[in-house]
PDB file of C-alpha atoms in Angstrom:
ATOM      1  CA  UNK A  20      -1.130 -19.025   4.300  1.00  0.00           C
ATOM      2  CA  UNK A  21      -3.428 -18.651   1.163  1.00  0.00           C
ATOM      3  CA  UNK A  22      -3.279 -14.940   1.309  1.00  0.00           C
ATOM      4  CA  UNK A  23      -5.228 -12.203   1.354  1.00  0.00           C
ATOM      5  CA  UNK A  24      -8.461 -11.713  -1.784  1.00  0.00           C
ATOM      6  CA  UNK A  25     -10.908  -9.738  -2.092  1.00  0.00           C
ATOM      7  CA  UNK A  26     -14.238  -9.974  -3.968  1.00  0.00           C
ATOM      8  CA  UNK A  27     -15.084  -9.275  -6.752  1.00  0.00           C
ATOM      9  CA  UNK A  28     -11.631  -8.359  -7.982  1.00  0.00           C
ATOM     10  CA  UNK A  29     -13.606  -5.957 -10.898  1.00  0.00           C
ATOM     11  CA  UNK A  30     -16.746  -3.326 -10.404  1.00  0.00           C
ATOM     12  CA  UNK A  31     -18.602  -1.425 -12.532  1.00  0.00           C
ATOM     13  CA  UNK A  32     -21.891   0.421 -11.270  1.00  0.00           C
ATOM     14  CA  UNK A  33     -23.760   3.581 -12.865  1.00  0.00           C
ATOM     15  CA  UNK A  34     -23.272   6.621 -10.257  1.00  0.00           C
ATOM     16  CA  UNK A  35     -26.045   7.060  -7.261  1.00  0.00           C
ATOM     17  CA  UNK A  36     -25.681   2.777  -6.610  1.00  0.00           C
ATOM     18  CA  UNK A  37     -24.016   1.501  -4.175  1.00  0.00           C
ATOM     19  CA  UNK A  38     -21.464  -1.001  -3.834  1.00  0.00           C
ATOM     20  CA  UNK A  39     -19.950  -3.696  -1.458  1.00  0.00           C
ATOM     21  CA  UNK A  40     -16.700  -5.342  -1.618  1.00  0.00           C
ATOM     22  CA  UNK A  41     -15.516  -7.714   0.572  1.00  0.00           C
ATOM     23  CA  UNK A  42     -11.485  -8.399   2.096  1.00  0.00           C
ATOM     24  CA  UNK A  43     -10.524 -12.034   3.835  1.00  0.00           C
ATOM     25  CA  UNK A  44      -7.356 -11.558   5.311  1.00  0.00           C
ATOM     26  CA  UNK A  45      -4.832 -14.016   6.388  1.00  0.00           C
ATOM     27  CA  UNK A  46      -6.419 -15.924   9.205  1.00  0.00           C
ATOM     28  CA  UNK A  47      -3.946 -15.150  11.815  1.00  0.00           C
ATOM     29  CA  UNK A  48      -3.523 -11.511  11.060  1.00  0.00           C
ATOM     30  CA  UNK A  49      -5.628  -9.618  13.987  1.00  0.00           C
ATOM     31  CA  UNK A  50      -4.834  -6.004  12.007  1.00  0.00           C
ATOM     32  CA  UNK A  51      -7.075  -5.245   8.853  1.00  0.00           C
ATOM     33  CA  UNK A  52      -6.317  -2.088   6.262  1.00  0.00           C
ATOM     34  CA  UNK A  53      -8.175  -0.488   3.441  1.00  0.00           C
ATOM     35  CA  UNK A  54      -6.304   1.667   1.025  1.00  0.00           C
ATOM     36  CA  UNK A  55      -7.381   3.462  -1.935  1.00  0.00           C
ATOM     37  CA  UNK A  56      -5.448   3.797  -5.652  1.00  0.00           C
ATOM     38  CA  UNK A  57      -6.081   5.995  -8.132  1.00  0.00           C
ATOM     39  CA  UNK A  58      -4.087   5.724 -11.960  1.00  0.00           C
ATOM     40  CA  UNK A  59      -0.714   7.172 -11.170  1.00  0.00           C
ATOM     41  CA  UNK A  60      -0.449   7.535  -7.603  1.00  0.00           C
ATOM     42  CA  UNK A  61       0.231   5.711  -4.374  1.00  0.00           C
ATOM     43  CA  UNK A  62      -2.009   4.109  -2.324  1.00  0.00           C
ATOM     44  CA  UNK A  63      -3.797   6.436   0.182  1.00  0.00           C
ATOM     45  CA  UNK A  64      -5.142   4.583   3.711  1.00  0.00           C
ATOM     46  CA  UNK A  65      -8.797   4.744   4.878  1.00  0.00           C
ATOM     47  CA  UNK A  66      -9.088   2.992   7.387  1.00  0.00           C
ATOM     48  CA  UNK A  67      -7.955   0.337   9.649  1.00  0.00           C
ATOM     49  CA  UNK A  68      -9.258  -2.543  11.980  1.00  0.00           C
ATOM     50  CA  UNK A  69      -7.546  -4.114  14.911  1.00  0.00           C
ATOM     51  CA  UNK A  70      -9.297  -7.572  15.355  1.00  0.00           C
ATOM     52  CA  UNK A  71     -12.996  -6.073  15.016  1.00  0.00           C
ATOM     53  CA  UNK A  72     -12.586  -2.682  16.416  1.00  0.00           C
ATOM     54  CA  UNK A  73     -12.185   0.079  13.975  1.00  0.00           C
ATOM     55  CA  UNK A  74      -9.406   2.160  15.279  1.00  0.00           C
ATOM     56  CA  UNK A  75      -8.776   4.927  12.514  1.00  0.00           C
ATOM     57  CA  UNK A  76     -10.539   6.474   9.691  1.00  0.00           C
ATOM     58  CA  UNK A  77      -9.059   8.911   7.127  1.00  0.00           C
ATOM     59  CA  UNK A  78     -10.709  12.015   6.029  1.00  0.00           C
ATOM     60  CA  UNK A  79     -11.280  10.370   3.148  1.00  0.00           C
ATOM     61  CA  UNK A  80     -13.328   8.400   4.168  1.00  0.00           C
ATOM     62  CA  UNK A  81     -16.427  10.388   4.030  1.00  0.00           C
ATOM     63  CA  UNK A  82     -19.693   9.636   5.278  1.00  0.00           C
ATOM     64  CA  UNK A  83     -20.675   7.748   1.926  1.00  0.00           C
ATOM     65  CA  UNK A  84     -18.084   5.309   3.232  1.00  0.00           C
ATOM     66  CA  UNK A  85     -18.264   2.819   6.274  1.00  0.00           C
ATOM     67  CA  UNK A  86     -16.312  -0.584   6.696  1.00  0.00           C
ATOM     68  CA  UNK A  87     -16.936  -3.947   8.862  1.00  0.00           C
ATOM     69  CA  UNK A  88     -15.019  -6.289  10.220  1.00  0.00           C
ATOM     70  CA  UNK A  89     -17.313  -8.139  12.114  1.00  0.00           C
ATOM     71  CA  UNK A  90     -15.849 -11.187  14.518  1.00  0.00           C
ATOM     72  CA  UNK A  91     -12.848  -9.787  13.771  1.00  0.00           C
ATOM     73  CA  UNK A  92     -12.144 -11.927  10.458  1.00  0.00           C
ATOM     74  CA  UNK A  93     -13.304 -10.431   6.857  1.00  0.00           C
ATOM     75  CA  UNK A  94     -13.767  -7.053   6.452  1.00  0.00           C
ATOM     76  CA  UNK A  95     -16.417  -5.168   4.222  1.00  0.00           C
ATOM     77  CA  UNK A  96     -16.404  -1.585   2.686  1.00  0.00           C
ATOM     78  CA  UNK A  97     -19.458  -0.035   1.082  1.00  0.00           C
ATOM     79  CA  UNK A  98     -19.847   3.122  -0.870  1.00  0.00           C
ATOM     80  CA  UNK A  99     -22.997   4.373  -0.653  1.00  0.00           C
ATOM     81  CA  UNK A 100     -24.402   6.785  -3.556  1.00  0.00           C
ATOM     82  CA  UNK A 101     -21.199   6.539  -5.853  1.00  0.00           C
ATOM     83  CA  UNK A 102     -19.645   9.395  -7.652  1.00  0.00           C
ATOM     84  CA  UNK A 103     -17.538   9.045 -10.720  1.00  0.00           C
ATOM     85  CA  UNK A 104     -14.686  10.404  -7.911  1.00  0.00           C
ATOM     86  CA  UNK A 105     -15.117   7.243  -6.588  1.00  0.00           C
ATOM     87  CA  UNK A 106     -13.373   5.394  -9.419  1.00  0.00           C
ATOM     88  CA  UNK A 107     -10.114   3.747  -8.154  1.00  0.00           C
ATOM     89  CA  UNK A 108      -8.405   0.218  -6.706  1.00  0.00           C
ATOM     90  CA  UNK A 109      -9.268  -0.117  -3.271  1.00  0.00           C
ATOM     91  CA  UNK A 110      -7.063  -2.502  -1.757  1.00  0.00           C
ATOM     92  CA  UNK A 111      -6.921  -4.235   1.495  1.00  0.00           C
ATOM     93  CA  UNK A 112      -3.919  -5.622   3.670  1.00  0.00           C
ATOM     94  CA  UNK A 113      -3.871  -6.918   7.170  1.00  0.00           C
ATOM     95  CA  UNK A 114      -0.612  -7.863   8.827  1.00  0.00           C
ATOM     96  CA  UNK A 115       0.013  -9.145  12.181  1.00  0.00           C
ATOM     97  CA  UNK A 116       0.242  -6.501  15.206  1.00  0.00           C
ATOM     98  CA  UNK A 117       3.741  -4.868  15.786  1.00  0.00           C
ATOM     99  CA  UNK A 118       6.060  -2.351  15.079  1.00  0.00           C
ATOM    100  CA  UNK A 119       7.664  -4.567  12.294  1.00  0.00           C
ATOM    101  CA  UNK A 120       5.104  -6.677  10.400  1.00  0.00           C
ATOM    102  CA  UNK A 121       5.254  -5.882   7.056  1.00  0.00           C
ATOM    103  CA  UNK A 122       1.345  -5.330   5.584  1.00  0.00           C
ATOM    104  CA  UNK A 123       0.395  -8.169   3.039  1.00  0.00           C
ATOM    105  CA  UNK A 124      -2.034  -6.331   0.093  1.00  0.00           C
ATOM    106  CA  UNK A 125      -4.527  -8.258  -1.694  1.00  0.00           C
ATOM    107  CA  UNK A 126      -5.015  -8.135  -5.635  1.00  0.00           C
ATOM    108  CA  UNK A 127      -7.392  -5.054  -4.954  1.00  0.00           C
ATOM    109  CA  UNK A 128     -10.747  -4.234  -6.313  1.00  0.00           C
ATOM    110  CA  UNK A 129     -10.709  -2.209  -9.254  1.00  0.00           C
ATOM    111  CA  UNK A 130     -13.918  -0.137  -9.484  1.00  0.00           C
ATOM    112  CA  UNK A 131     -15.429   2.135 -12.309  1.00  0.00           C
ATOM    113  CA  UNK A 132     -18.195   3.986 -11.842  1.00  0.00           C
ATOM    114  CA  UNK A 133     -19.828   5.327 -14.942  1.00  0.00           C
TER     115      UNK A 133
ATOM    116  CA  UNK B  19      -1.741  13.684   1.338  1.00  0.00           C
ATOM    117  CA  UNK B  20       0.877  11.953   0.316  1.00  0.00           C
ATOM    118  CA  UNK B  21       4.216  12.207   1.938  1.00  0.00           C
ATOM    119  CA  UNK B  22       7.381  10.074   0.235  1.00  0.00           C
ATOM    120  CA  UNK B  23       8.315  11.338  -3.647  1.00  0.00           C
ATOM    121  CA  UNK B  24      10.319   8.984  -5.260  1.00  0.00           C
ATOM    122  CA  UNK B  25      12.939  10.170  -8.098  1.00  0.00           C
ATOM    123  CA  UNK B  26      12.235   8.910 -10.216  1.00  0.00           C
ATOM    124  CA  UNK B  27       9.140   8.873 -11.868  1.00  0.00           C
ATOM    125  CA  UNK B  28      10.493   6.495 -14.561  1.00  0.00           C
ATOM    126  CA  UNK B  29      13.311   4.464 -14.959  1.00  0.00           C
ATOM    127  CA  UNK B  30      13.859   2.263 -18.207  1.00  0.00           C
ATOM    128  CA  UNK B  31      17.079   0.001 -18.163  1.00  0.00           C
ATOM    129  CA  UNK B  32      18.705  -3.243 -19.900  1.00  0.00           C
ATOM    130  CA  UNK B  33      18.592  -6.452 -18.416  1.00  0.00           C
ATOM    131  CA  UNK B  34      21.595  -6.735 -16.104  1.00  0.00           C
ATOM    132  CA  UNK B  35      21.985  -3.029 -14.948  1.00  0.00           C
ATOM    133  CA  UNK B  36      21.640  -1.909 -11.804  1.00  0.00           C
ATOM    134  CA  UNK B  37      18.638   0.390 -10.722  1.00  0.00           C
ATOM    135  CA  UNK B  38      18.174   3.140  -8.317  1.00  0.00           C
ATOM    136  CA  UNK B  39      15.462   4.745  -6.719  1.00  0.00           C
ATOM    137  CA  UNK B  40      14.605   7.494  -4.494  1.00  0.00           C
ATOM    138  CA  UNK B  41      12.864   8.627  -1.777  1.00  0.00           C
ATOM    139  CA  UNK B  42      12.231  11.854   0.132  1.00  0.00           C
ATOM    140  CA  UNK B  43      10.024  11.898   2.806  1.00  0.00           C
ATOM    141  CA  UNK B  44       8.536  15.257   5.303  1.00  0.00           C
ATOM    142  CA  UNK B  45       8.259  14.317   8.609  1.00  0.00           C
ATOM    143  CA  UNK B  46       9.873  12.005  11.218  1.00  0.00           C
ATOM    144  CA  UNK B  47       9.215   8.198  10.985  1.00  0.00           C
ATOM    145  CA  UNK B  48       9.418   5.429  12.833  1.00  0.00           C
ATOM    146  CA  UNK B  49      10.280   3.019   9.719  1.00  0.00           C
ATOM    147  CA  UNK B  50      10.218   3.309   6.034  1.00  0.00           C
ATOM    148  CA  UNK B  51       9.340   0.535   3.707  1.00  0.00           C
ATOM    149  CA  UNK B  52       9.612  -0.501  -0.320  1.00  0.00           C
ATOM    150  CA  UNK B  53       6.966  -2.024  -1.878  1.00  0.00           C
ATOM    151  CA  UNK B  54       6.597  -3.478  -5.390  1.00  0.00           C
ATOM    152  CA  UNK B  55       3.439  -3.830  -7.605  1.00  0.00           C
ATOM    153  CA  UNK B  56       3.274  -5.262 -10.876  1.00  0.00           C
ATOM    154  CA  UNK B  57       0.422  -3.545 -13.268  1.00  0.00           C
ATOM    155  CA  UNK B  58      -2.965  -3.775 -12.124  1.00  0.00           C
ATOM    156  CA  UNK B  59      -2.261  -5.965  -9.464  1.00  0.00           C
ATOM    157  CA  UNK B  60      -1.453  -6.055  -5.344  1.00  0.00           C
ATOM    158  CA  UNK B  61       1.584  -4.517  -3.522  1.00  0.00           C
ATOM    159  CA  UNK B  62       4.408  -6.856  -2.166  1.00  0.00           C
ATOM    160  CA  UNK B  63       6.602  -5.947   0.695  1.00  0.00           C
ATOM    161  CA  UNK B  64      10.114  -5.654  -0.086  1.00  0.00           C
ATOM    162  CA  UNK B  65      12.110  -4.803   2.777  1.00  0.00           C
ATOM    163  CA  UNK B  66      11.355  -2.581   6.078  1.00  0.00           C
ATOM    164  CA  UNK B  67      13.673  -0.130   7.465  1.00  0.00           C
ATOM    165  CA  UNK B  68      14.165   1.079  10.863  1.00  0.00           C
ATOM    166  CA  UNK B  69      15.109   4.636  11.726  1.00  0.00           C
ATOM    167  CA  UNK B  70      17.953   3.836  13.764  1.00  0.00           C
ATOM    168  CA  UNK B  71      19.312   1.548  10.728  1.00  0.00           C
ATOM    169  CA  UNK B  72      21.510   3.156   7.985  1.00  0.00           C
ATOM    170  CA  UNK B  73      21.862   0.562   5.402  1.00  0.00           C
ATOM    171  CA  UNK B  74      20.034  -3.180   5.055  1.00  0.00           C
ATOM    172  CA  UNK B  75      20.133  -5.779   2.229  1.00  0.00           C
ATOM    173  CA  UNK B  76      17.464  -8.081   1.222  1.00  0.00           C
ATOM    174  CA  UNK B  77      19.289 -10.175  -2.057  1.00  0.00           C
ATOM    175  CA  UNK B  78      19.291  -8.547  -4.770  1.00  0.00           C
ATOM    176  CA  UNK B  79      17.825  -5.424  -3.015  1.00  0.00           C
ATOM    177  CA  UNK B  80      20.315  -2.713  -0.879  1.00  0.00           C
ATOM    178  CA  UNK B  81      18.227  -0.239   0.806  1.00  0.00           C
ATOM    179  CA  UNK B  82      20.036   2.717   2.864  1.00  0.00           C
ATOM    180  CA  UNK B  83      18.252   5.608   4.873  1.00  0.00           C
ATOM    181  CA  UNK B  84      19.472   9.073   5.972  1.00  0.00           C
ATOM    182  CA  UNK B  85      17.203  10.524   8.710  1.00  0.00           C
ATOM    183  CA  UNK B  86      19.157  13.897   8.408  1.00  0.00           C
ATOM    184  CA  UNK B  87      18.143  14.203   4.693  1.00  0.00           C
ATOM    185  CA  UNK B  88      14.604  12.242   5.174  1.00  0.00           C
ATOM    186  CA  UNK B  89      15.518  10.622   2.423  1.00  0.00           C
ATOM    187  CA  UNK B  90      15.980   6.475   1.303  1.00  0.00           C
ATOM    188  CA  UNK B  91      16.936   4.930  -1.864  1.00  0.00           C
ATOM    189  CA  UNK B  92      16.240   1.445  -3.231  1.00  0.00           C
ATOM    190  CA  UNK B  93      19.030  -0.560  -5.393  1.00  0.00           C
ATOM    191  CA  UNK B  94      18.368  -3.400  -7.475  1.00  0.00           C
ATOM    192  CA  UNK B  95      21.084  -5.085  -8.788  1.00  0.00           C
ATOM    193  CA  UNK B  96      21.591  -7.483 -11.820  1.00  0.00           C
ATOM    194  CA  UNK B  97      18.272  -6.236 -12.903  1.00  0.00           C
ATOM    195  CA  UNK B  98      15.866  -9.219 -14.680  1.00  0.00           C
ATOM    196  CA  UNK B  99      12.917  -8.102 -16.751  1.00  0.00           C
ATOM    197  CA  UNK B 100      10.774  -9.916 -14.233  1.00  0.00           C
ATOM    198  CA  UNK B 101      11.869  -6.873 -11.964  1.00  0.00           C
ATOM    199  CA  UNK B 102       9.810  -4.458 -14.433  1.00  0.00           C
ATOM    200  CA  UNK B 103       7.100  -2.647 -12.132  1.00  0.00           C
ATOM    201  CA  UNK B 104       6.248  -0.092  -9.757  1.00  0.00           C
ATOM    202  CA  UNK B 105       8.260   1.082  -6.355  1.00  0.00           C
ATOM    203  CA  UNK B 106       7.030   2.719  -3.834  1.00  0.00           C
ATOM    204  CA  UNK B 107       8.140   3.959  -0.502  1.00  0.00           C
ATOM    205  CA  UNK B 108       5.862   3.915   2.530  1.00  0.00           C
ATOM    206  CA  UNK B 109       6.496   5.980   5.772  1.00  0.00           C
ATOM    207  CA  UNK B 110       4.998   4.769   9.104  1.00  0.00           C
ATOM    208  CA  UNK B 111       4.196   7.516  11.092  1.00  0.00           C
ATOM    209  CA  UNK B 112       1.659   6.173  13.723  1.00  0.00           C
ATOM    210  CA  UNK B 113       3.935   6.672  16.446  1.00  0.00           C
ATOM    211  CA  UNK B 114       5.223   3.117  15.855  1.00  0.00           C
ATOM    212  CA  UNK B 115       2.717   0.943  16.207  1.00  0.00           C
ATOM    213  CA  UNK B 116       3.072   0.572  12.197  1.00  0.00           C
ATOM    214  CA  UNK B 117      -0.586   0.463  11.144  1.00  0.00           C
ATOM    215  CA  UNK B 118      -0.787   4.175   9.056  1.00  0.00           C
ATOM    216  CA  UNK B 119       1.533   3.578   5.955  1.00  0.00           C
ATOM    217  CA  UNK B 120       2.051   7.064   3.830  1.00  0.00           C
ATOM    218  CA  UNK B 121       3.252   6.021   0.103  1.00  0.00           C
ATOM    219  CA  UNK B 122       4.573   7.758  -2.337  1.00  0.00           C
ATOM    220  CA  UNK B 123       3.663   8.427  -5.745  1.00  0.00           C
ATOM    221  CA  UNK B 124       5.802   5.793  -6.477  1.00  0.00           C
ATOM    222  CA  UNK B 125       8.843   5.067  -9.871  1.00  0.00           C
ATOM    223  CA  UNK B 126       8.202   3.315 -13.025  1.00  0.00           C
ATOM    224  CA  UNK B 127      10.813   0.605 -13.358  1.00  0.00           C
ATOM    225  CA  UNK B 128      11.305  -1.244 -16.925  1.00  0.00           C
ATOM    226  CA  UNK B 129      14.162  -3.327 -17.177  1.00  0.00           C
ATOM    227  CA  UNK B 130      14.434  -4.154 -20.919  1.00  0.00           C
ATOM    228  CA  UNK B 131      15.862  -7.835 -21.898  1.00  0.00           C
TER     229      UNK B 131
END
């Protein structure tokens, strides 16, 4: 159990580029998460895969927005035409299915868009 | 939107004290959890709560939950400095299959050596 990372773990892009960051989850975890952080508050959830169907998306997650989890193993989430509003951590979990498994977070992706 | 508000927003202790924190919550849940993340980095799961528990204990950690009062608080005892961070609460409330976590804003603990 090595984990969960994410790539790259900092991101800084001018506004208008886009970006890609990438989640591995812990191999046997079928269930896949994306949250969002901004300074000061909880995380907020975007979206969620179970093995490599994508079962929920937040408002949030506007059309700028669309995440992967092809073959049901790493997960991608690209931002397309970043705004400064973009700025956070996005963070991922996955967690195995079931009322009771507790979600396992990665070190997050912190990115700045300038 | 986010649904738990922990109380609260700051805490600053000595080594050795005991710390609580708060939780309110809006609407029904299915279980509540406590997180942990030190600055800058990744959340760690502390302990999970049903909502037909009152009361569960995980070390160092006693958690309770009052479904009347939607609310849950989170001691730590014998605090350590290592226990400085941030605590946040997380509602589930995807009809229990425990994939939508709401957090809170979240409390500033700093336990001073």
């Amino acid at each position: 159990d090595t984990g969960v990372s994410q790539d790259p773990r900092h991101k800084i892009t001018k506004r208008g580029q886009n970006v890609t960051f990438r989640c591995d989850p812990i191999s046997e975890h079928n269930r896949l998460y994306w949250y969002r952080q901004t300074l000061g508050q909880g995380p907020e959830f975007l979206t969620y895969f179970q093995n490599e169907a994508q079962l929920e998306k937040s408002r949030l997650l506007s059309d700028r927005f669309s995440a992967e989890r092809p073959k049901g193993s790493f997960s991608t989430l690209e931002i397309q035409r970043t705004e400064q509003g973009d700025s956070a951590m996005y963070l991922c979990a996955s967690s195995r299915q079931g009322a009771s498994h507790e979600q396992y977070f990665g070190p997050g992706t912190r990115l700045t868009v300038t | 939107s986010q649904q738990g508000e922990e109380d609260p927003q700051a805490l600053s202790i000595q080594e050795g004290e005991n710390a609580t924190m708060n939780c309110s919550y809006k609407t029904s849940i299915n279980n509540l959890q406590w997180y942990r993340q030190n600055s800058g980095r990744g959340l760690v799961h502390l302990i999970l709560i049903r909502s037909n528990e009152r009361e569960k204990h995980s070390g160092r950690l006693r958690v309770t939950l009052d479904t009347s009062k939607k609310s849950s608080s989170l001691l730590i005892t014998a605090s350590r400095a290592a226990d400085t961070a941030s605590y946040f609460c997380a509602t589930d409330n995807s009809g229990g299959s425990n994939y939508k976590l709401t957090f809170g804003k979240g409390t500033l603990l700093t336990v001073n050596p």
